[in-house]
CSV table of C-alpha atoms in Angstrom, one decimal:
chain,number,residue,atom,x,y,z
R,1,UNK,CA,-20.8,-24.9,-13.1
R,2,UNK,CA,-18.8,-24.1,-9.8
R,3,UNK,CA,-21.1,-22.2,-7.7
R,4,UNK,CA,-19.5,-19.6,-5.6
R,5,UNK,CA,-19.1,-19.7,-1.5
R,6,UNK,CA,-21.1,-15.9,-1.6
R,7,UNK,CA,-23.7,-17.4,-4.1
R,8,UNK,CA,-24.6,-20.4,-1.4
R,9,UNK,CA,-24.5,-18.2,2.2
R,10,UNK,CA,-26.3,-14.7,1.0
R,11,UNK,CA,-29.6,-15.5,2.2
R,12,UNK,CA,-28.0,-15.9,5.6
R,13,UNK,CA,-27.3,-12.2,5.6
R,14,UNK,CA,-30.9,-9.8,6.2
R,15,UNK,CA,-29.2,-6.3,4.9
R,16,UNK,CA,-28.4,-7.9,1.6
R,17,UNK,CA,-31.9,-8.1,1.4
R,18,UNK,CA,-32.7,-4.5,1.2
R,19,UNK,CA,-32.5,-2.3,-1.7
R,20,UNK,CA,-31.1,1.4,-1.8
R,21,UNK,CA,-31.7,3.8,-4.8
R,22,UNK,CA,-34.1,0.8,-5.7
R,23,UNK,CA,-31.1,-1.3,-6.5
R,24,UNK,CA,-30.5,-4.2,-3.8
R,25,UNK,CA,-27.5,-3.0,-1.5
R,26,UNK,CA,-23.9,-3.7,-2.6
R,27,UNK,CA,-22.1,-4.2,0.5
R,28,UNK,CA,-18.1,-3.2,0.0
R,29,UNK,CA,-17.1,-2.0,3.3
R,30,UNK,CA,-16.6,-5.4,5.4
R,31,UNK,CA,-13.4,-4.0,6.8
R,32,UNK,CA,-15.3,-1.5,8.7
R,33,UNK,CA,-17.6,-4.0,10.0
R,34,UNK,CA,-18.9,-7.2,8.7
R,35,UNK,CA,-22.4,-8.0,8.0
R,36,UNK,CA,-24.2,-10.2,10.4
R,37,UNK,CA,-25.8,-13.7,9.4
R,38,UNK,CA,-29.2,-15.1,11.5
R,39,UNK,CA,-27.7,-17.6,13.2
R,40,UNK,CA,-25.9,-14.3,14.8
R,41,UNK,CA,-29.0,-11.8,15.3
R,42,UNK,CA,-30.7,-15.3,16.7
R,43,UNK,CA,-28.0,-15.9,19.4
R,44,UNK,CA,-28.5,-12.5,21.0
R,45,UNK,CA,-31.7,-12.3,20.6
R,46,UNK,CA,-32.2,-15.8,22.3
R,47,UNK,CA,-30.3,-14.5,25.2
R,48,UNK,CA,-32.2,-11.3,25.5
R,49,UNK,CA,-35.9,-13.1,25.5
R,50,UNK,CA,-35.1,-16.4,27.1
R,51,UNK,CA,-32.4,-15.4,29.5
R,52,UNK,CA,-31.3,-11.8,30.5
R,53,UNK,CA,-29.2,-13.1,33.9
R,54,UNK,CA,-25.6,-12.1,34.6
R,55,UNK,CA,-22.8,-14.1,35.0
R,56,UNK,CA,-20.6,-15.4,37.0
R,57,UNK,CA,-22.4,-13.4,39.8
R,58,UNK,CA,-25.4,-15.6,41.0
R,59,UNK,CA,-26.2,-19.7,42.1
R,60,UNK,CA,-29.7,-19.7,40.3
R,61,UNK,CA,-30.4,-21.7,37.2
R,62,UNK,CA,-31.0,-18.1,34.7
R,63,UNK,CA,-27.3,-17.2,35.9
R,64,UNK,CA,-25.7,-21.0,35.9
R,65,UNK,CA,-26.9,-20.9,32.2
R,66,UNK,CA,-25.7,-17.4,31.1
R,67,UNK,CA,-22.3,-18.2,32.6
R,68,UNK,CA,-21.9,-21.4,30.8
R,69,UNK,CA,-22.9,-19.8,27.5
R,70,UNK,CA,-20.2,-17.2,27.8
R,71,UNK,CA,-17.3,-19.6,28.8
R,72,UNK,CA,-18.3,-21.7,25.8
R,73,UNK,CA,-18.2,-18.6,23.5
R,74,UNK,CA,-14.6,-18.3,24.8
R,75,UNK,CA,-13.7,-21.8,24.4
R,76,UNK,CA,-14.9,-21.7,20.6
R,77,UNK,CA,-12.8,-18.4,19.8
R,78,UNK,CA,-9.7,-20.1,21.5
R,79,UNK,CA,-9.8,-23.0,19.1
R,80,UNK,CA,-10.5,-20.8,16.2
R,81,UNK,CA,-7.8,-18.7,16.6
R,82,UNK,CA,-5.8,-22.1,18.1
R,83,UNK,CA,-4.9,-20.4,21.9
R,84,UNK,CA,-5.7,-21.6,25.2
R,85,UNK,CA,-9.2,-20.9,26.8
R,86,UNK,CA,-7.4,-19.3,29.6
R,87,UNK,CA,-5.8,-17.0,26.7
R,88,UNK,CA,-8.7,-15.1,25.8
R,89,UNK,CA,-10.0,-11.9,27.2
R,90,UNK,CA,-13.0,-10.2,26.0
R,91,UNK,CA,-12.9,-6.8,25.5
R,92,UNK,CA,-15.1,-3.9,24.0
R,93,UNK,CA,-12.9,-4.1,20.9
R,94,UNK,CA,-9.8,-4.2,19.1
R,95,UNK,CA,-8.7,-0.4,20.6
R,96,UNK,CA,-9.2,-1.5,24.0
R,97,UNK,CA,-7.0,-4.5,23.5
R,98,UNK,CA,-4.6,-2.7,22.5
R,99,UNK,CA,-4.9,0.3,25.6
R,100,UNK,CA,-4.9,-2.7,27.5
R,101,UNK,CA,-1.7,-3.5,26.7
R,102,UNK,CA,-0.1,-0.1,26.1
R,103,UNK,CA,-1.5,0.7,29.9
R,104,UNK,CA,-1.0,-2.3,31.6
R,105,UNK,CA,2.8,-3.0,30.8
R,106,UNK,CA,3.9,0.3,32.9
R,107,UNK,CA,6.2,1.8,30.4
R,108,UNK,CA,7.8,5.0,30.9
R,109,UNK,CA,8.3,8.3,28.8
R,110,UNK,CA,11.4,6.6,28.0
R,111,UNK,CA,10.7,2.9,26.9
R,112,UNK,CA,10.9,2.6,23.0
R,113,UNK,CA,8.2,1.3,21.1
R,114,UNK,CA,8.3,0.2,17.6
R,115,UNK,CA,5.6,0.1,15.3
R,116,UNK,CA,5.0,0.5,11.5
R,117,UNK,CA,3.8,2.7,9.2
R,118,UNK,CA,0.7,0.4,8.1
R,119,UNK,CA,-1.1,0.8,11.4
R,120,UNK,CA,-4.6,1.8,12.4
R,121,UNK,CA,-4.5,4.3,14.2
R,122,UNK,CA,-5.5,2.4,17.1
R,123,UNK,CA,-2.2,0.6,17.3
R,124,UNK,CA,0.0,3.9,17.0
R,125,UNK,CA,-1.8,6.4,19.2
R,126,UNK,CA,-2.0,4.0,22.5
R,127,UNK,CA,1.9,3.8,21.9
R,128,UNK,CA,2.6,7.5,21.5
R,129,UNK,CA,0.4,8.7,24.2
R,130,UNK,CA,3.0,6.5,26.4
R,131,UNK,CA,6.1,6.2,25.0
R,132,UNK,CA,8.5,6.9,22.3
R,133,UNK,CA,7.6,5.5,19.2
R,134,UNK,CA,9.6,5.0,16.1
R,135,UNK,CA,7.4,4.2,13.2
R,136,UNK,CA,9.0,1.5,10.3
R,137,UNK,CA,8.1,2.9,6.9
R,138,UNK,CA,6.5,0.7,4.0
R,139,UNK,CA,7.1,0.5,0.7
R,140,UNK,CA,5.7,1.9,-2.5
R,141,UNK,CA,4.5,-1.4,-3.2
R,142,UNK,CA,2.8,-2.2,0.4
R,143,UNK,CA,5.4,-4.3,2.0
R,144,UNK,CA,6.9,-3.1,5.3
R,145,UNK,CA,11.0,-2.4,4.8
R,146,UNK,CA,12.6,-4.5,6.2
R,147,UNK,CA,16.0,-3.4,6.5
R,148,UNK,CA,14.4,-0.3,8.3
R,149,UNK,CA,12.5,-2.7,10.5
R,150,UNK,CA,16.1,-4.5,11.3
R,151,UNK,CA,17.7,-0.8,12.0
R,152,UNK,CA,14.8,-0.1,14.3
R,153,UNK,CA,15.1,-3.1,16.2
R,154,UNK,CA,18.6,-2.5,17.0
R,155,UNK,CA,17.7,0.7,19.1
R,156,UNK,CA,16.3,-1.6,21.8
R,157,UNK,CA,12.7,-1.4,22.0
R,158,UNK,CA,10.4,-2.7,24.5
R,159,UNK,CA,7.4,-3.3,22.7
R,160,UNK,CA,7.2,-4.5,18.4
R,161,UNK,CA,3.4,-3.4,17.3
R,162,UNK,CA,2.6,-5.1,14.2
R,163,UNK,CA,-0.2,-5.1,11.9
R,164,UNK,CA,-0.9,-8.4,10.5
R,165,UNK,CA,-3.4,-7.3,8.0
R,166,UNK,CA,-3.4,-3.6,6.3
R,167,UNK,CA,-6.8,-1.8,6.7
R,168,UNK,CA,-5.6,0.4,3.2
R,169,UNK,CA,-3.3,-2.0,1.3
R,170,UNK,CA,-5.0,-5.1,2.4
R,171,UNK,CA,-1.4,-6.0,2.3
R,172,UNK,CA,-0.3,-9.2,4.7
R,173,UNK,CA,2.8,-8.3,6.5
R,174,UNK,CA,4.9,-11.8,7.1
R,175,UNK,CA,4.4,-11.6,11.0
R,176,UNK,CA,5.8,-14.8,12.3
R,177,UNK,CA,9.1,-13.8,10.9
R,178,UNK,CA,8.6,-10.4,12.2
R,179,UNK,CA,7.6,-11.6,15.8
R,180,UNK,CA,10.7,-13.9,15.8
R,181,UNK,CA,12.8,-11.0,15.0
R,182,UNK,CA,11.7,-8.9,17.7
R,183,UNK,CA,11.7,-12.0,20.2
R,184,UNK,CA,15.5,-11.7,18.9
R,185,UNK,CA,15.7,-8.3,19.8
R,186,UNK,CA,14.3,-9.0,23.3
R,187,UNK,CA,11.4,-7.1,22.5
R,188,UNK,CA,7.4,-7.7,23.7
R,189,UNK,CA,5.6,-8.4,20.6
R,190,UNK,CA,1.6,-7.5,20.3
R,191,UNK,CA,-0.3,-8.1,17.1
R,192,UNK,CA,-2.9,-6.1,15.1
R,193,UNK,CA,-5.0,-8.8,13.5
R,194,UNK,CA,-8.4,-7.1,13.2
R,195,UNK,CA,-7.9,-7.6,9.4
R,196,UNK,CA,-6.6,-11.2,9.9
R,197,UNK,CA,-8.6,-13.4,12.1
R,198,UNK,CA,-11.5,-12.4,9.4
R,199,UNK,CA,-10.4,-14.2,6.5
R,200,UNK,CA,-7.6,-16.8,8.4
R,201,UNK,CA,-8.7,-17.2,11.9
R,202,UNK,CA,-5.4,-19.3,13.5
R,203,UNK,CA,-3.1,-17.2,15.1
R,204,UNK,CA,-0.9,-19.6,17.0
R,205,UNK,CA,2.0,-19.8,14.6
R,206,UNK,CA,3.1,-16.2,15.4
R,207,UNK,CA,4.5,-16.6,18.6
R,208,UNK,CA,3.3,-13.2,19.4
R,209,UNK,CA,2.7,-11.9,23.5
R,210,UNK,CA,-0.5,-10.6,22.3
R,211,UNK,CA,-2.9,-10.5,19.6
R,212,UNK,CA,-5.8,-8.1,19.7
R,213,UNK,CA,-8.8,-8.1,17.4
R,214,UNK,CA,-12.5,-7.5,16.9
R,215,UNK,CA,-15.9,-9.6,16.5
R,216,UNK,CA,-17.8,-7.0,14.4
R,217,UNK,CA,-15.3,-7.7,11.3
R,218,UNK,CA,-15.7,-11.4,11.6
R,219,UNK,CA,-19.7,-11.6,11.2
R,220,UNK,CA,-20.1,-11.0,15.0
R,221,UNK,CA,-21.4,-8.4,16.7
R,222,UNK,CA,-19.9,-5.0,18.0
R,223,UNK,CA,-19.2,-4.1,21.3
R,224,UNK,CA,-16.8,-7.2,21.8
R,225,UNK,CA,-13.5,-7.8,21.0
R,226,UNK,CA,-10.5,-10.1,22.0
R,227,UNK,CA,-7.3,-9.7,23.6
R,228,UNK,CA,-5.2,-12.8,23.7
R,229,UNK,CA,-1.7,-13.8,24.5
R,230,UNK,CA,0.5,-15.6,26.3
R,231,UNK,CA,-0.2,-16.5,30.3
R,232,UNK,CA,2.8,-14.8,31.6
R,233,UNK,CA,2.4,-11.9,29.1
R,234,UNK,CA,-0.9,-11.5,30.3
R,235,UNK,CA,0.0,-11.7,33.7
R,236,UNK,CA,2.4,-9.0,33.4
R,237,UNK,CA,-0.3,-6.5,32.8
R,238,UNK,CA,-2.2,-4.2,35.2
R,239,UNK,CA,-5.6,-4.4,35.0
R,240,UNK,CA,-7.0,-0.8,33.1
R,241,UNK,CA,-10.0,-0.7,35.5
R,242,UNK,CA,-10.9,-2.7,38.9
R,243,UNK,CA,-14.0,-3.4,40.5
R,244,UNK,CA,-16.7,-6.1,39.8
R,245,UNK,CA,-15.5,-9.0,38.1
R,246,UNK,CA,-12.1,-8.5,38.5
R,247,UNK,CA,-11.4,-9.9,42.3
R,248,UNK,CA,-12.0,-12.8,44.3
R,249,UNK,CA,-12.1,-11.0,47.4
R,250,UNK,CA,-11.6,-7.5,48.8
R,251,UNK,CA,-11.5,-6.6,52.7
R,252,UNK,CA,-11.0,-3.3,54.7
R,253,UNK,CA,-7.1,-3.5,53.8
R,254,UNK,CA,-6.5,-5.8,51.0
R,255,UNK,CA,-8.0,-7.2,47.4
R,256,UNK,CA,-7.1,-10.8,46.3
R,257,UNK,CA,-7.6,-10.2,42.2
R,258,UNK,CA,-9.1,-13.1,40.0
R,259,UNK,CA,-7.2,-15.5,38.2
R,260,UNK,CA,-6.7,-15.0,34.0
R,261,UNK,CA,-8.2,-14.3,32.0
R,262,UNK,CA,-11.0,-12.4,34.3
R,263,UNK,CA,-8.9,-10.2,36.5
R,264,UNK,CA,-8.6,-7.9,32.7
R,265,UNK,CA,-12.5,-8.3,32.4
R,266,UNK,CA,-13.8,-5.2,34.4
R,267,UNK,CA,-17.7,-4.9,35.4
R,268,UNK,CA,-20.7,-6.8,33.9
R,269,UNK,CA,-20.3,-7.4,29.5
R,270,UNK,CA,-21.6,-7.4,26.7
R,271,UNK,CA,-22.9,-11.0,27.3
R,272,UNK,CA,-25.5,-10.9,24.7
R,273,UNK,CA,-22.7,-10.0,22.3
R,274,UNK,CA,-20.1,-12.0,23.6
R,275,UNK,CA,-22.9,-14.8,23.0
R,276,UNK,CA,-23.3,-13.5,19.3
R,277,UNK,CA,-19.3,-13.5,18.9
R,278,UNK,CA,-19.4,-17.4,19.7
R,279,UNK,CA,-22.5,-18.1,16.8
R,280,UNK,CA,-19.7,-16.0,14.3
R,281,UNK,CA,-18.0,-18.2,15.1
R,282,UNK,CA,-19.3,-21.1,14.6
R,283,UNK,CA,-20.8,-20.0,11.6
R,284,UNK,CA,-17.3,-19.6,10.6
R,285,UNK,CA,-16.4,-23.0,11.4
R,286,UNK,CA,-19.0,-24.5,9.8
R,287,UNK,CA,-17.7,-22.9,6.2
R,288,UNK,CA,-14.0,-23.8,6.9
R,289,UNK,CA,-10.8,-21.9,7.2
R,290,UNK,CA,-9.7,-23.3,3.8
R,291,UNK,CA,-12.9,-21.8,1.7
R,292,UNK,CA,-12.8,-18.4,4.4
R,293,UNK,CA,-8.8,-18.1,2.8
R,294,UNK,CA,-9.8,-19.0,-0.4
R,295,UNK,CA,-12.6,-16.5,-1.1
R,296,UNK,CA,-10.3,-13.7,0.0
R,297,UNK,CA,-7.5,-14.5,-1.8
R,298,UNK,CA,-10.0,-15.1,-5.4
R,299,UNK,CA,-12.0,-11.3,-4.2
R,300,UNK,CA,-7.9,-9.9,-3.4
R,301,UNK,CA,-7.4,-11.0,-7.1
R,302,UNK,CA,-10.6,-9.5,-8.8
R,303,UNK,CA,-10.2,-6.4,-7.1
R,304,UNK,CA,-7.0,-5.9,-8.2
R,305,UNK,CA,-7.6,-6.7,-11.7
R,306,UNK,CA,-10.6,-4.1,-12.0
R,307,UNK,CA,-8.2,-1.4,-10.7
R,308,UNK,CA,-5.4,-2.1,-12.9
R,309,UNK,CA,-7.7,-2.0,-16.2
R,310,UNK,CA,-8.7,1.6,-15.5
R,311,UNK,CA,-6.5,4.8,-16.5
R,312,UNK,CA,-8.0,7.0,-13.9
R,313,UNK,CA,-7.6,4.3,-10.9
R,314,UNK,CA,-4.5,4.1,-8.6
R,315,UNK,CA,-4.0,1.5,-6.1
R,316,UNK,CA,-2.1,2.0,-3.1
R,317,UNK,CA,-0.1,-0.7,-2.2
R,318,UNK,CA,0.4,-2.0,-5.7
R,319,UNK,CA,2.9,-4.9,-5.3
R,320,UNK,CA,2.0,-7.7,-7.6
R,321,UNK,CA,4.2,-10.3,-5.6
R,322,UNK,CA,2.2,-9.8,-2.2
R,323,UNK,CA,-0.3,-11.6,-0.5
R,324,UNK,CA,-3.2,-9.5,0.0
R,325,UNK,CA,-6.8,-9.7,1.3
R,326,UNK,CA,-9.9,-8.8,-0.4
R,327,UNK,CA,-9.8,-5.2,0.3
R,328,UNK,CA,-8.2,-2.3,-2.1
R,329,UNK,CA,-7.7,1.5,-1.6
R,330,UNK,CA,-7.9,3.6,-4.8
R,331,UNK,CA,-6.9,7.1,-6.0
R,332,UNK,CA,-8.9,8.5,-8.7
R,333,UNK,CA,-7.0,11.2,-11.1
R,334,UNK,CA,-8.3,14.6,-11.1
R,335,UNK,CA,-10.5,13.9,-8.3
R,336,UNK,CA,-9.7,15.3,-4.8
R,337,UNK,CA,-13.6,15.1,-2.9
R,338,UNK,CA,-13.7,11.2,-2.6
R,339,UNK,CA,-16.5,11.4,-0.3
R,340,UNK,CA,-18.7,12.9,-3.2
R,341,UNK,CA,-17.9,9.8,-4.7
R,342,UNK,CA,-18.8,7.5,-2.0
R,343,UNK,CA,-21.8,9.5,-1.6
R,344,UNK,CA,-23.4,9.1,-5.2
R,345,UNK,CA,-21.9,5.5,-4.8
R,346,UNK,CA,-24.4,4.8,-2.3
R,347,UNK,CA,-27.2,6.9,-3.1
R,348,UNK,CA,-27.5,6.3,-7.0
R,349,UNK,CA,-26.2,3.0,-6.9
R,350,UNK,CA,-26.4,1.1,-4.1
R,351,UNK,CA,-22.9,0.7,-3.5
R,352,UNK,CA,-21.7,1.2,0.5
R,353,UNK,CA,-17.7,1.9,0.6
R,354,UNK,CA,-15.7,3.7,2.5
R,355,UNK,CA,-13.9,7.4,1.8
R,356,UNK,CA,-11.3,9.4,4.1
R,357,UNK,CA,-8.3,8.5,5.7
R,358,UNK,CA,-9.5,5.3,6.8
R,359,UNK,CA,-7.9,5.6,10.7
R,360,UNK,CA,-4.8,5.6,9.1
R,361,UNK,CA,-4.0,8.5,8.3
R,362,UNK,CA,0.0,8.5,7.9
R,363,UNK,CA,-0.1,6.0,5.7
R,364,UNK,CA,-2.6,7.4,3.1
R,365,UNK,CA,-0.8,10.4,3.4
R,366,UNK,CA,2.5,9.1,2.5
R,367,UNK,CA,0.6,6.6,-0.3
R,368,UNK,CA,-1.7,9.2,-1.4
R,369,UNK,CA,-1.7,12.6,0.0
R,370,UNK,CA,-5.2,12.7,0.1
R,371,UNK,CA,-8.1,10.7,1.4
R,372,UNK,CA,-9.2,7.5,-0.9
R,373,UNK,CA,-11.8,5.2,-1.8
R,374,UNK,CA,-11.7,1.4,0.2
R,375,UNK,CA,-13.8,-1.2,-1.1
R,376,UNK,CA,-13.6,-4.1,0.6
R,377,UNK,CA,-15.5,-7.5,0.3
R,378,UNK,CA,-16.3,-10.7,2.6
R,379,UNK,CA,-17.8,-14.2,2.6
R,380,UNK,CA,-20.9,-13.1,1.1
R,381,UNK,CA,-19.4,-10.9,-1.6
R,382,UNK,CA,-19.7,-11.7,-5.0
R,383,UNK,CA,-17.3,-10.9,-7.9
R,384,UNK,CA,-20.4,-9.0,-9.7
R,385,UNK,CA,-20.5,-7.2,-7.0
R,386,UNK,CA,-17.2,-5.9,-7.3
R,387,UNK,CA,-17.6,-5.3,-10.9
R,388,UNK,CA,-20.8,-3.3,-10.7
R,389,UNK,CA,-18.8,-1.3,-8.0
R,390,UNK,CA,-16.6,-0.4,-10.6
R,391,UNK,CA,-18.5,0.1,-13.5
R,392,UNK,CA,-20.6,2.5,-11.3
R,393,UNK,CA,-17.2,4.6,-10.9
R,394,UNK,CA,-16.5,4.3,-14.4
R,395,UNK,CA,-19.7,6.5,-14.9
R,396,UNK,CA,-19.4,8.7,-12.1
R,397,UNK,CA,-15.5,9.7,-13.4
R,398,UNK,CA,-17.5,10.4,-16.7
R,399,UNK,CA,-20.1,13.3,-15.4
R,400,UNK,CA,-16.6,15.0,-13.7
């Protein structure tokens, strides 16, 4: 009997533990945030009780130790995600990544900026608030079109925003072919892989100028996040906020700022979480990007199939041909309030999924018209789980 990657880590994970409507809790909403193993809660809770120093800020042994942690914690996401040390610049989250960029590259009221219609709203909004934006639709099926995306890169734009992973089709867009196409259109290219780094970690292969995403979906913790990219993209920006941190030395008429990656890291972190981000990952590591992809891609499959052998269940994005993660967005027929459903979801059966417009709300709109129902699994999900999602609709639809 082949026993399953979820079946072998669970214990690892505390909340899986509890139980909900006295049923243990079914966890479906790991692309919101991810559940945290112990080695995780252990990390920061070591640094709280045994350290507690700054970093970076002091010669005595509590700091010297602090600062060392945190500059291994960045070494360890550089060679998940295959960057340079020097690449990597922690941020509160994938959002501020991405204002990082939209802020610090100067563009005007006239600078194009293309992005697609499969973003979060984190990687549209920055854009808009900026710049003009011309949005790429998708298809019926999930995939971006491309011949759109070709049109659109012929007007010139400064900045390609894509979306590695979508946070509603689950669909993977085919971004090293997209980045190379707006490298070919002279264009800056940043990279939405909040969805991506999860389940496939390396990001190298893109080519992009930056790539933003989030510890809180990966089994780390919240409050940190990564922006990475190239040095002289990097360099290109201006820092969003000055002050501690971010110079090497500042006199009545002049500031010297710090070299990359910590002239973009403003005032004192999240170390304890920036600690936490580092045991994510190497509890990551430790499984191995092949049985990370492979999980996804077996949950991507299951999920699919449970939709597609119900009447009442549409799923947005419904391409068979695509690669996808293990995440699905689902209409139900003749039901418009899907947060009553998530609701009796959770509190008659233990099942914890996501309702609304998901931060995305153009493309559920144009998908869906209304707001859906996203389950989405993890390492630690099991196909049962899945199924008992599902067969808990099943008798929901039936007292409607």
């Amino acid at each position: 009997m082949t026993i399953s990657l979820a079946a072998t880590i669970r214990d690892d994970f505390p909340v899986l533990g509890r139980r909900i409507a006295g049923r243990p809790v079914n966890y479906l909403d790991s692309a919101a945030t991810s559940l945290r193993p112990r080695p995780v809660i252990e990390a920061m809770t070591r640094y709280h009780s045994d350290n507690g120093a700054n970093i970076h800020r002091g010669k005595h042994a509590l700091s010297e130790e602090a600062s060392t942690a945190f500059e291994d914690a960045r070494l360890k996401v550089a060679e998940f995600i295959g960057v340079r040390a020097g690449e990597v610049v922690f941020v509160r989250n994938t959002t501020e990544a991405i204002n990082l960029v939209a802020g610090g590259l100067g563009l005007g009221p006239d600078d194009l900026v293309v992005t697609t219609l499969d973003a979060h709203h984190s990687n549209l909004l920055p854009w808009r608030a900026r710049s003009r934006v011309r949005v790429v639709p998708v298809l019926p099926g999930g995939e971006l079109d491309l011949d759109a995306y070709a049109d659109a890169l012929r007007a010139g734009p400064a900045v390609v925003a894509l979306t590695a992973c979508s946070n509603v089709t689950g669909v993977y867009q085919p971004v090293a072919r997209l980045a190379e196409l707006a490298r070919q259109a002279g264009a800056l290219v940043l990279v939405d892989a909040a969805q991506h780094v999860p389940h496939r970690g390396r990001i190298d292969a893109w080519g992009a100028d930056f790539v933003a995403f989030s510890a809180h979906k990966m089994c780390g913790p919240t409050g940190v996040g990564v922006l990475c990219g190239k040095a002289d993209s990097l360099e290109r920006l201006t820092p969003m906020m000055y002050g501690g941190g971010t110079v090497d030395w500042v006199d009545a008429e002049s500031v010297r700022l710090r070299k990359l990656p910590h002239r973009l890291e403003y005032g004192t972190p999240d170390i304890a979480a920036v600690l936490g981000l580092g045991a994510a990952v190497d509890y990551l590591d430790e499984i191995g990007a092949p049985a990370l992809a492979g999980h996804d891609a077996r949950m991507a499959a299951h999920l699919v199939a449970e939709c597609r052998s119900r009447p009442r269940v549409s799923l947005l994005g419904d391409d068979p041909a695509l690669d996808r993660a293990g995440l699905v967005s689902i209409a139900l027929h003749g039901v418009a309030r899907l947060d009553h459903v998530a609701r009796a979801l959770s509190d008659s059966y233990g099942v914890m999924c996501r309702s609304g417009h998901l931060c995305a709300q153009p493309l559920v709109s144009a998908l869906a018209g209304d707001q859906v129902l996203r389950l989405s699994t993890y390492l630690y999900t099991e196909p049962e789980d899945v199924t008992a999602a599902f067969r808990a609709i099943d008798e929901i639809l039936e007292t409607l």
